[in-house]
Amino acid sequence: MLQFPLWKRILIIGLCLLGLALAAPNMFYKRVEQHNDAATALVKNGALTAEEQGWLAGWPSWMPSGIVNLGLDLRGGAHLLAEVHLSEVYKTRMESLWPELRNALAAERGTLGAIRRVPAPDGQLRIQIANADQLPKAIEVARTLAQPVVTLTGVGQTDLAVTGEGDTITVQLSEAERKSADERTMAQSLEIVRRRIDAAGTREPTIVRQGTDRILIEVPGIGSAEDLKALIGTTAKLTFNQVTGTATSDDQNPGAGKEVLPDAERKGLFYVLESMPVVTGDDLTDARPETDQNGRPAVGFRFNPAGARAFGDYTAAHIGEPFAIVLDGKVISAPTIQTHIAGGSGIITGNFTVQQSTDLALLLRAGALPAGMTFLEERTIGPELGADSIRAGMIASAVGFIAVVVFMVASYGLFGAFASIALFINIAFVLAFMSIIGATLTLPGIAGIVLTIGTAVDANVLIFERMREELRRGRTPARAFELGFDKAMSAIVDANVTHLMVGTILFVLGAGPVRGFAVTLIFGILASVFTAIWLVRMMIAQWFAYKRPKTVVV
């Protein structure tokens, strides 16, 4: 107990000082936030206003600048619950399929007779043929256009369900493809919303899927729900441009009708492109991960009829030349045209991994929202309410901390003071952990901190009470201290492990406020084990080594 190695003392003190340093910026939240925003502006724009320079000068660059992000209920902002119109995707797919199906059926006109499209519900395509007795032949032709469903649950199935009755065939997406399309549409919508909001520089937005067709969007620090809706409605700019060369920097003069754009992944690589795009993202109807003829990951895409014609004509005239896929002013891919791409669909090959092909397909689809959205809930939370919540949370935390300190000092004297110091370090560790990982502090999270203040000293209470018992049995102070820590350890581990399990379950299964509470609870548990056992033990050992008391009262 009394032999506390020097390396262990240095490690414990070093961790405590590091925790205090990382938590310190949160004591100057506004100044550090302005410093970080100004630094971000410097990176994006390369220049700062005089006011931004003042903010940078107001916080030393060598100091940690990570701060806990405040949630919507503390900082104010906007809350939206959007419903995605998944059925629009089915309708768009059928509209883009019609020209291809019409050409396929027209090639068999001698057998099928005249063909014409007849009205059908959204998401269906109905074609009437003149020779009703050749309906099986028409169904067979239509099924040749089907593609395999590229999902684990849709293995062995195709994306089209073709049926016939009388002289009419009906084409619609198969059930497996509908589920796959729903997943792609929701993933695409989430990605687009996230890209739009991230581009605005907001801090820690919450963008999560709810149910099968809804998206929850919470953005702290934005003015109103209307501002957020306008931000989400902004369409990403996706274009397909001809590549005429490469450049070493973006300030190179490319000449009239050309532009220089950077590669999205490789720094220092710039492409010289024709300013006029061959086709735009408005003409893209679908993109999905596939495999090429060698079984390597690739990305398949499909254009609408207008885009298919323009792209087909371009690829026929530029075989062997690269072309660029540009998203939001950056080249995300520059594949080489291998062959004439007719029919409105093609494949992008490259040295892709499976994850890269999936991400590229998602980016290609992220040019515009794949379907309309209806906002079912709109709420604007003013910053005044958040300021009141923060003030109330700080008062609750301060009252709780003072009450615990008074109780511990009154009950255990000097040892209670040691436990109170450890409690302060514990709170600093919680803020430091959250600052490092960029966690978001919510009002329930403050409740978790207050709960941590109340429970963090439980381990010390167990230890001190065990010490009292050993002293009453006639143990020497040194032996009583050692047995107090050793014999209380099993109870401390049991209590904290079960506590940690509950916090983990809340985090995994919960959402929103429940997760905010679980985050601070988990961090508080981990920090309290360190401070209540190792830090307090070191302080008692150092005090005992210095004082060498003959008798001790706990």
XYZ file of C-alpha atoms in Angstrom:
554
model
C 0.000 0.000 0.000
C 2.736 2.421 1.017
C 5.122 1.357 -1.748
C 3.664 3.378 -4.624
C 6.216 3.187 -7.496
C 7.420 6.460 -8.989
C 6.412 5.469 -12.522
C 2.856 4.824 -11.340
C 2.662 8.203 -9.596
C 3.958 9.945 -12.716
C 1.447 8.080 -14.893
C -1.533 8.919 -12.667
C -0.570 12.576 -12.270
C 0.137 12.845 -16.010
C -3.270 11.422 -16.921
C -4.976 13.810 -14.512
C -3.153 16.832 -15.940
C -3.966 15.684 -19.478
C -7.643 15.314 -18.579
C -7.716 18.802 -17.054
C -5.994 20.293 -20.122
C -8.413 18.629 -22.548
C -11.436 19.676 -20.475
C -10.224 23.277 -20.005
C -11.478 24.608 -23.389
C -15.040 23.870 -22.283
C -14.679 26.534 -19.581
C -14.261 29.065 -22.413
C -16.782 27.500 -24.791
C -17.702 30.595 -26.815
C -14.132 31.759 -27.331
C -12.893 28.325 -28.391
C -15.897 27.792 -30.677
C -15.194 31.104 -32.422
C -11.510 30.108 -32.680
C -12.415 26.772 -34.307
C -14.904 28.383 -36.699
C -12.300 30.937 -37.740
C -9.715 28.206 -38.273
C -12.211 26.302 -40.429
C -12.812 29.447 -42.480
C -9.046 29.806 -42.973
C -8.826 26.267 -44.325
C -11.832 26.692 -46.645
C -11.265 30.216 -47.881
C -7.575 30.807 -47.286
C -8.298 34.206 -45.769
C -9.688 35.620 -42.542
C -11.546 38.780 -41.679
C -10.146 41.028 -38.970
C -12.778 39.737 -36.575
C -11.855 36.114 -37.335
C -8.182 36.911 -36.807
C -9.099 38.312 -33.411
C -10.867 35.089 -32.509
C -7.804 33.074 -33.485
C -5.571 35.332 -31.431
C -7.928 35.040 -28.459
C -7.108 31.355 -27.947
C -3.496 30.095 -27.976
C -2.844 27.734 -30.881
C -0.773 25.416 -28.677
C -3.700 24.865 -26.307
C -6.199 22.022 -26.901
C -9.211 23.363 -28.785
C -11.562 20.390 -28.756
C -14.888 21.181 -27.106
C -18.009 19.237 -26.318
C -20.629 19.743 -29.012
C -23.925 21.012 -27.661
C -27.054 19.206 -28.770
C -30.212 20.701 -30.191
C -31.869 21.110 -26.788
C -28.901 23.100 -25.430
C -27.742 25.133 -28.405
C -31.033 25.703 -30.163
C -31.656 24.874 -33.802
C -34.135 23.072 -36.026
C -35.848 19.672 -35.916
C -37.415 18.015 -38.949
C -39.001 14.633 -39.515
C -39.168 13.904 -43.248
C -41.034 11.166 -45.090
C -39.395 9.983 -48.317
C -41.741 9.183 -51.219
C -40.323 5.788 -52.136
C -43.032 5.135 -54.728
C -41.608 7.926 -56.903
C -38.508 5.802 -57.452
C -40.620 2.935 -58.824
C -42.333 5.324 -61.236
C -39.017 6.801 -62.400
C -37.585 3.327 -63.019
C -40.556 2.367 -65.179
C -40.354 5.603 -67.166
C -36.672 5.022 -67.891
C -37.355 1.369 -68.815
C -40.060 2.150 -71.385
C -37.799 3.230 -74.306
C -35.608 0.149 -73.858
C -38.602 -2.189 -73.610
C -40.273 -0.543 -76.605
C -37.190 -1.136 -78.760
C -36.944 -4.755 -77.639
C -40.605 -5.446 -78.446
C -40.393 -3.509 -81.727
C -37.641 -5.906 -82.862
C -40.284 -8.683 -82.678
C -43.002 -6.679 -84.379
C -43.395 -9.317 -87.060
C -44.479 -11.815 -84.421
C -46.160 -9.601 -81.852
C -47.823 -7.127 -84.168
C -48.302 -3.476 -83.252
C -47.461 -2.474 -79.698
C -48.629 0.499 -77.666
C -48.375 1.674 -74.092
C -51.604 1.845 -72.135
C -52.354 3.717 -68.872
C -51.191 1.974 -65.692
C -50.897 2.768 -61.974
C -47.702 4.453 -60.806
C -44.859 1.983 -60.595
C -46.205 -0.213 -63.402
C -45.668 -0.360 -67.148
C -48.383 -1.870 -69.354
C -47.956 -2.647 -73.059
C -50.699 -3.920 -75.337
C -49.788 -6.107 -78.324
C -51.874 -6.723 -81.445
C -51.421 -10.526 -81.520
C -52.819 -11.702 -78.200
C -51.825 -15.308 -78.908
C -48.148 -14.207 -78.818
C -48.376 -12.933 -75.244
C -45.889 -15.567 -73.914
C -43.378 -14.375 -76.511
C -43.831 -10.757 -75.397
C -43.321 -11.762 -71.760
C -40.163 -13.638 -72.716
C -38.787 -10.588 -74.539
C -39.578 -8.308 -71.593
C -37.856 -10.649 -69.160
C -34.608 -10.439 -71.133
C -34.261 -6.876 -69.834
C -34.271 -8.022 -66.195
C -31.068 -7.756 -64.175
C -30.040 -9.748 -61.076
C -30.863 -8.159 -57.725
C -27.558 -7.299 -56.045
C -28.463 -7.919 -52.393
C -27.855 -10.822 -50.061
C -31.593 -11.345 -49.628
C -32.238 -11.136 -53.358
C -29.711 -13.722 -54.571
C -31.064 -15.597 -57.588
C -33.850 -13.071 -58.203
C -34.259 -10.437 -60.895
C -35.311 -6.819 -60.617
C -38.404 -7.068 -62.880
C -41.688 -8.918 -62.380
C -43.372 -9.486 -65.770
C -46.929 -10.823 -66.005
C -49.519 -10.974 -68.786
C -53.258 -11.140 -69.226
C -55.206 -11.129 -72.483
C -53.221 -8.961 -74.885
C -51.415 -6.856 -72.245
C -48.165 -7.426 -70.417
C -47.496 -5.712 -67.083
C -43.985 -4.891 -65.934
C -43.102 -3.726 -62.433
C -40.262 -4.023 -59.966
C -40.028 -7.359 -58.192
C -40.520 -7.505 -54.437
C -36.793 -8.134 -53.897
C -35.892 -5.160 -56.091
C -38.400 -2.941 -54.309
C -36.756 -3.720 -50.997
C -33.314 -3.154 -52.517
C -34.474 0.098 -54.145
C -35.962 1.275 -50.849
C -32.657 0.685 -49.083
C -30.698 2.469 -51.817
C -33.124 5.372 -51.857
C -32.994 5.858 -48.099
C -29.186 5.561 -48.081
C -28.973 8.050 -50.933
C -31.368 10.471 -49.240
C -29.408 10.283 -45.995
C -26.145 10.891 -47.852
C -27.518 13.876 -49.760
C -29.014 15.469 -46.660
C -25.756 14.930 -44.766
C -23.667 16.411 -47.596
C -25.928 19.443 -47.849
C -25.854 20.099 -44.110
C -22.124 19.417 -43.716
C -21.394 21.868 -46.508
C -23.022 24.587 -44.415
C -20.482 24.041 -41.650
C -22.952 23.113 -38.908
C -21.654 21.231 -35.883
C -22.693 17.658 -35.107
C -26.062 17.354 -36.864
C -28.203 14.327 -36.108
C -29.333 12.639 -39.338
C -30.752 9.172 -38.774
C -33.240 6.884 -40.441
C -36.481 6.134 -38.633
C -38.606 3.215 -39.748
C -38.780 2.293 -43.416
C -39.307 5.686 -45.050
C -38.553 8.490 -42.586
C -35.480 10.582 -41.754
C -34.963 12.490 -38.512
C -32.901 15.649 -38.964
C -31.742 17.781 -36.039
C -29.256 20.579 -36.656
C -28.003 22.671 -33.719
C -27.143 26.293 -34.330
C -29.276 26.834 -37.446
C -31.735 29.711 -37.512
C -35.064 28.015 -38.133
C -36.791 24.985 -39.588
C -37.421 26.956 -42.793
C -33.688 27.631 -43.174
C -32.995 23.935 -42.721
C -35.606 22.967 -45.308
C -34.077 25.402 -47.796
C -30.635 23.938 -47.091
C -31.810 20.374 -47.673
C -33.582 21.379 -50.856
C -30.323 22.527 -52.432
C -29.398 20.064 -55.188
C -25.880 18.725 -55.438
C -24.245 19.403 -58.802
C -23.265 16.206 -60.623
C -21.812 16.359 -64.144
C -19.967 14.132 -66.623
C -17.235 16.133 -68.366
C -14.621 15.466 -71.029
C -11.031 15.332 -69.712
C -8.464 17.173 -71.828
C -5.457 16.856 -69.521
C -4.080 17.249 -66.005
C -2.652 20.210 -64.117
C -0.336 20.779 -61.155
C -2.464 23.438 -59.456
C -5.937 24.917 -59.646
C -4.682 28.401 -60.556
C -3.433 27.251 -63.964
C -5.144 28.976 -66.897
C -6.844 26.156 -68.836
C -8.030 28.325 -71.703
C -11.438 29.327 -72.978
C -14.251 26.863 -72.396
C -12.245 24.778 -69.941
C -11.819 24.541 -66.177
C -9.427 22.996 -63.649
C -10.930 20.869 -60.878
C -9.218 18.882 -58.093
C -9.401 15.144 -57.535
C -11.634 14.334 -54.567
C -9.227 11.799 -53.034
C -5.674 12.500 -54.239
C -4.243 15.824 -53.112
C -2.184 17.690 -55.667
C -3.944 16.084 -58.646
C -6.004 18.390 -60.868
C -7.887 17.718 -64.106
C -8.411 20.042 -67.044
C -12.014 19.589 -68.174
C -14.364 20.943 -70.788
C -16.671 23.353 -68.968
C -19.737 22.152 -70.867
C -20.780 18.769 -69.416
C -21.660 15.854 -71.647
C -24.553 14.926 -69.355
C -25.585 16.006 -65.853
C -26.810 14.262 -62.762
C -30.358 15.192 -63.698
C -30.105 12.550 -66.446
C -28.904 9.771 -64.070
C -31.672 7.454 -62.901
C -29.691 4.816 -61.021
C -26.196 3.674 -59.976
C -25.348 0.533 -58.094
C -22.308 -1.595 -57.179
C -21.708 -4.460 -59.626
C -18.835 -6.616 -60.880
C -17.057 -6.484 -64.232
C -16.416 -9.415 -66.576
C -13.478 -10.483 -64.409
C -15.491 -10.475 -61.196
C -13.849 -7.312 -59.856
C -15.894 -4.598 -58.099
C -17.308 -1.960 -60.440
C -20.163 0.533 -60.601
C -23.102 0.246 -62.976
C -25.173 3.277 -63.974
C -28.260 4.111 -66.017
C -29.396 7.314 -67.726
C -32.831 8.492 -68.786
C -33.561 8.513 -72.564
C -32.201 12.014 -73.159
C -29.042 11.336 -71.183
C -28.636 7.933 -72.849
C -28.608 9.449 -76.328
C -26.119 12.180 -75.412
C -23.845 9.794 -73.544
C -24.036 7.133 -76.266
C -23.056 9.598 -78.972
C -20.162 10.905 -76.863
C -18.720 7.492 -75.967
C -18.899 6.330 -79.600
C -16.703 9.253 -80.628
C -14.226 9.123 -77.684
C -13.282 5.460 -77.153
C -10.003 5.161 -75.252
C -10.269 8.633 -73.719
C -10.942 9.453 -70.054
C -13.991 11.322 -68.867
C -14.620 12.820 -65.439
C -17.450 12.332 -62.992
C -17.666 15.631 -61.099
C -19.595 16.033 -57.853
C -19.778 19.409 -56.104
C -16.761 20.761 -57.966
C -14.484 17.746 -57.368
C -13.583 14.841 -59.654
C -14.666 11.692 -57.832
C -13.668 9.362 -60.693
C -12.021 9.631 -64.107
C -12.459 6.258 -65.875
C -11.451 5.513 -69.455
C -14.150 4.832 -72.049
C -13.576 1.236 -73.164
C -16.375 0.916 -75.713
C -19.462 2.567 -77.163
C -22.002 2.757 -74.330
C -25.430 2.572 -75.886
C -28.823 1.949 -74.334
C -28.387 4.386 -71.464
C -26.475 2.080 -69.122
C -22.822 1.254 -68.581
C -20.206 0.239 -66.076
C -17.313 2.083 -64.448
C -14.270 -0.108 -63.815
C -11.135 0.611 -61.844
C -9.062 -0.622 -58.943
C -12.055 -0.536 -56.637
C -12.602 -2.438 -53.434
C -16.138 -3.594 -52.679
C -16.555 -0.716 -50.229
C -15.196 1.826 -52.719
C -17.584 0.672 -55.451
C -20.482 0.903 -52.997
C -19.434 4.398 -51.912
C -18.952 5.568 -55.508
C -22.397 4.291 -56.484
C -23.840 6.163 -53.530
C -22.021 9.359 -54.522
C -23.222 9.061 -58.101
C -26.791 8.752 -56.897
C -26.247 11.642 -54.503
C -26.433 14.252 -57.230
C -30.055 15.016 -56.427
C -32.684 13.738 -54.059
C -33.994 10.475 -55.531
C -37.524 11.136 -54.355
C -39.587 13.925 -52.900
C -39.876 14.412 -49.168
C -42.765 15.563 -47.023
C -41.901 17.170 -43.710
C -44.174 15.670 -41.095
C -42.721 17.570 -38.122
C -41.078 20.988 -38.008
C -39.779 22.567 -34.827
C -37.487 25.520 -34.187
C -35.785 25.633 -30.803
C -34.528 29.069 -29.864
C -31.086 29.590 -28.313
C -32.714 31.199 -25.258
C -34.251 27.882 -24.261
C -30.890 26.171 -24.663
C -29.168 28.844 -22.552
C -31.758 28.339 -19.816
C -31.198 24.572 -19.952
C -27.427 24.992 -19.714
C -27.805 27.379 -16.784
C -30.152 25.010 -14.996
C -27.835 22.073 -15.690
C -24.816 23.957 -14.358
C -26.710 24.925 -11.215
C -27.840 21.326 -10.695
C -24.286 20.055 -11.215
C -22.818 22.658 -8.853
C -25.408 21.957 -6.152
C -24.867 18.220 -6.496
C -21.082 18.586 -6.382
C -21.147 20.838 -3.305
C -23.600 18.547 -1.512
C -21.426 15.489 -2.188
C -18.262 17.321 -1.060
C -19.918 18.505 2.164
C -21.182 15.003 2.912
C -17.831 13.328 2.209
C -15.797 15.841 4.237
C -18.282 15.744 7.120
C -18.301 11.926 7.117
C -14.652 11.109 6.435
C -12.673 14.296 7.081
C -9.395 14.454 5.185
C -10.154 11.252 3.314
C -13.440 12.794 2.163
C -11.445 15.740 0.823
C -9.280 13.298 -1.153
C -12.456 11.739 -2.594
C -13.783 15.215 -3.484
C -10.605 16.047 -5.407
C -10.969 12.759 -7.279
C -14.598 13.640 -8.052
C -13.509 16.935 -9.623
C -10.953 15.110 -11.758
C -13.673 12.607 -12.677
C -15.900 15.339 -14.121
C -12.910 16.741 -16.027
C -12.269 13.286 -17.502
C -15.884 13.039 -18.701
C -15.626 16.397 -20.499
C -12.197 15.453 -21.880
C -13.477 12.127 -23.282
C -16.435 13.821 -24.935
C -14.225 16.550 -26.401
C -11.787 14.020 -27.875
C -14.394 11.923 -29.677
C -16.617 14.881 -30.585
C -19.600 13.570 -28.616
C -22.715 15.701 -28.330
C -23.904 16.887 -24.922
C -27.672 16.990 -24.516
C -29.931 17.872 -21.599
C -30.242 14.173 -20.640
C -26.434 14.076 -20.895
C -26.230 16.747 -18.205
C -28.497 14.522 -16.125
C -25.972 11.730 -16.656
C -23.179 13.986 -15.351
C -25.229 14.909 -12.286
C -25.892 11.213 -11.675
C -22.167 10.522 -12.055
C -21.422 13.150 -9.396
C -23.718 11.311 -7.004
C -22.463 7.800 -7.713
C -18.745 8.359 -8.365
C -17.945 8.433 -4.635
C -19.694 5.102 -3.977
C -16.401 3.241 -4.384
C -14.682 5.536 -1.880
C -17.517 5.091 0.613
C -17.063 1.309 0.387
C -13.301 1.641 0.809
C -13.494 4.068 3.741
C -16.094 1.983 5.559
C -13.926 -1.099 5.138
C -10.980 0.895 6.539
C -13.047 1.805 9.605
C -13.882 -1.826 10.191
C -10.241 -2.851 9.990
C -9.179 -0.045 12.348
C -11.840 -1.120 14.863
C -10.361 -4.625 14.729
C -7.026 -3.212 15.863
C -5.195 -3.162 12.551
C -2.349 -0.726 12.056
C -3.183 2.262 9.812
C -1.031 0.958 6.956
C -2.617 -2.496 7.119
C -6.124 -1.023 7.437
C -5.585 1.082 4.303
C -4.339 -1.897 2.342
C -7.197 -4.193 3.411
C -9.725 -1.422 2.844
C -8.836 -1.171 -0.826
C -8.302 -4.889 -1.390
C -11.463 -6.189 0.279
C -13.732 -3.524 -1.229
C -12.449 -4.194 -4.744
C -14.824 -7.089 -5.534
C -17.885 -5.041 -4.600
C -16.608 -2.039 -6.586
C -15.937 -4.136 -9.697
C -19.317 -5.848 -9.451
C -21.219 -2.574 -9.083
C -19.379 -0.783 -11.898
C -19.508 -3.699 -14.369
C -23.288 -4.034 -13.990
C -23.574 -0.245 -14.173
C -21.511 -0.240 -17.375
C -23.631 -3.029 -18.882
C -26.802 -1.015 -18.311
C -25.234 2.084 -19.845
C -24.084 0.105 -22.899
C -27.551 -1.381 -23.413
C -29.084 2.098 -23.204
C -26.611 3.357 -25.807
C -27.066 0.439 -28.227
C -30.838 0.149 -28.035
C -31.719 3.756 -27.271
C -31.917 6.792 -29.498
C -31.854 10.543 -29.091
C -32.168 11.596 -25.414
C -31.548 8.055 -24.135
C -28.231 7.854 -25.976
C -27.220 11.285 -24.725
C -27.777 10.092 -21.172
C -25.941 6.804 -21.804
C -22.842 8.515 -23.237
C -22.113 10.600 -20.140
C -23.082 7.711 -17.874
C -20.578 5.336 -19.538
C -17.766 7.900 -19.508
C -18.528 8.717 -15.878
C -18.312 5.054 -14.867
C -14.955 4.546 -16.586
C -13.524 7.727 -15.093
C -14.802 6.983 -11.585
C -13.079 3.582 -11.480
C -9.740 5.271 -12.171
C -10.167 8.281 -9.890
C -11.859 6.530 -6.977
C -9.346 3.690 -6.804
C -5.984 4.724 -8.223
C -6.013 8.487 -7.674
C -7.407 8.348 -4.132
C -5.062 5.472 -3.266
C -2.070 7.469 -4.474
C -3.114 10.547 -2.482
C -3.566 8.503 0.714
C -0.225 6.758 0.192
C 1.596 10.063 -0.343
C -0.072 11.626 2.680
C 0.751 8.634 4.887
C 4.373 8.529 3.695
C 4.729 12.213 4.554
C 2.885 12.288 7.908
C 3.606 8.788 9.284
C 0.707 9.001 11.788
C 0.554 6.503 14.647
C -3.230 6.573 14.752
C -5.767 7.434 12.056
C -9.440 8.353 12.250
C -11.402 7.734 9.055
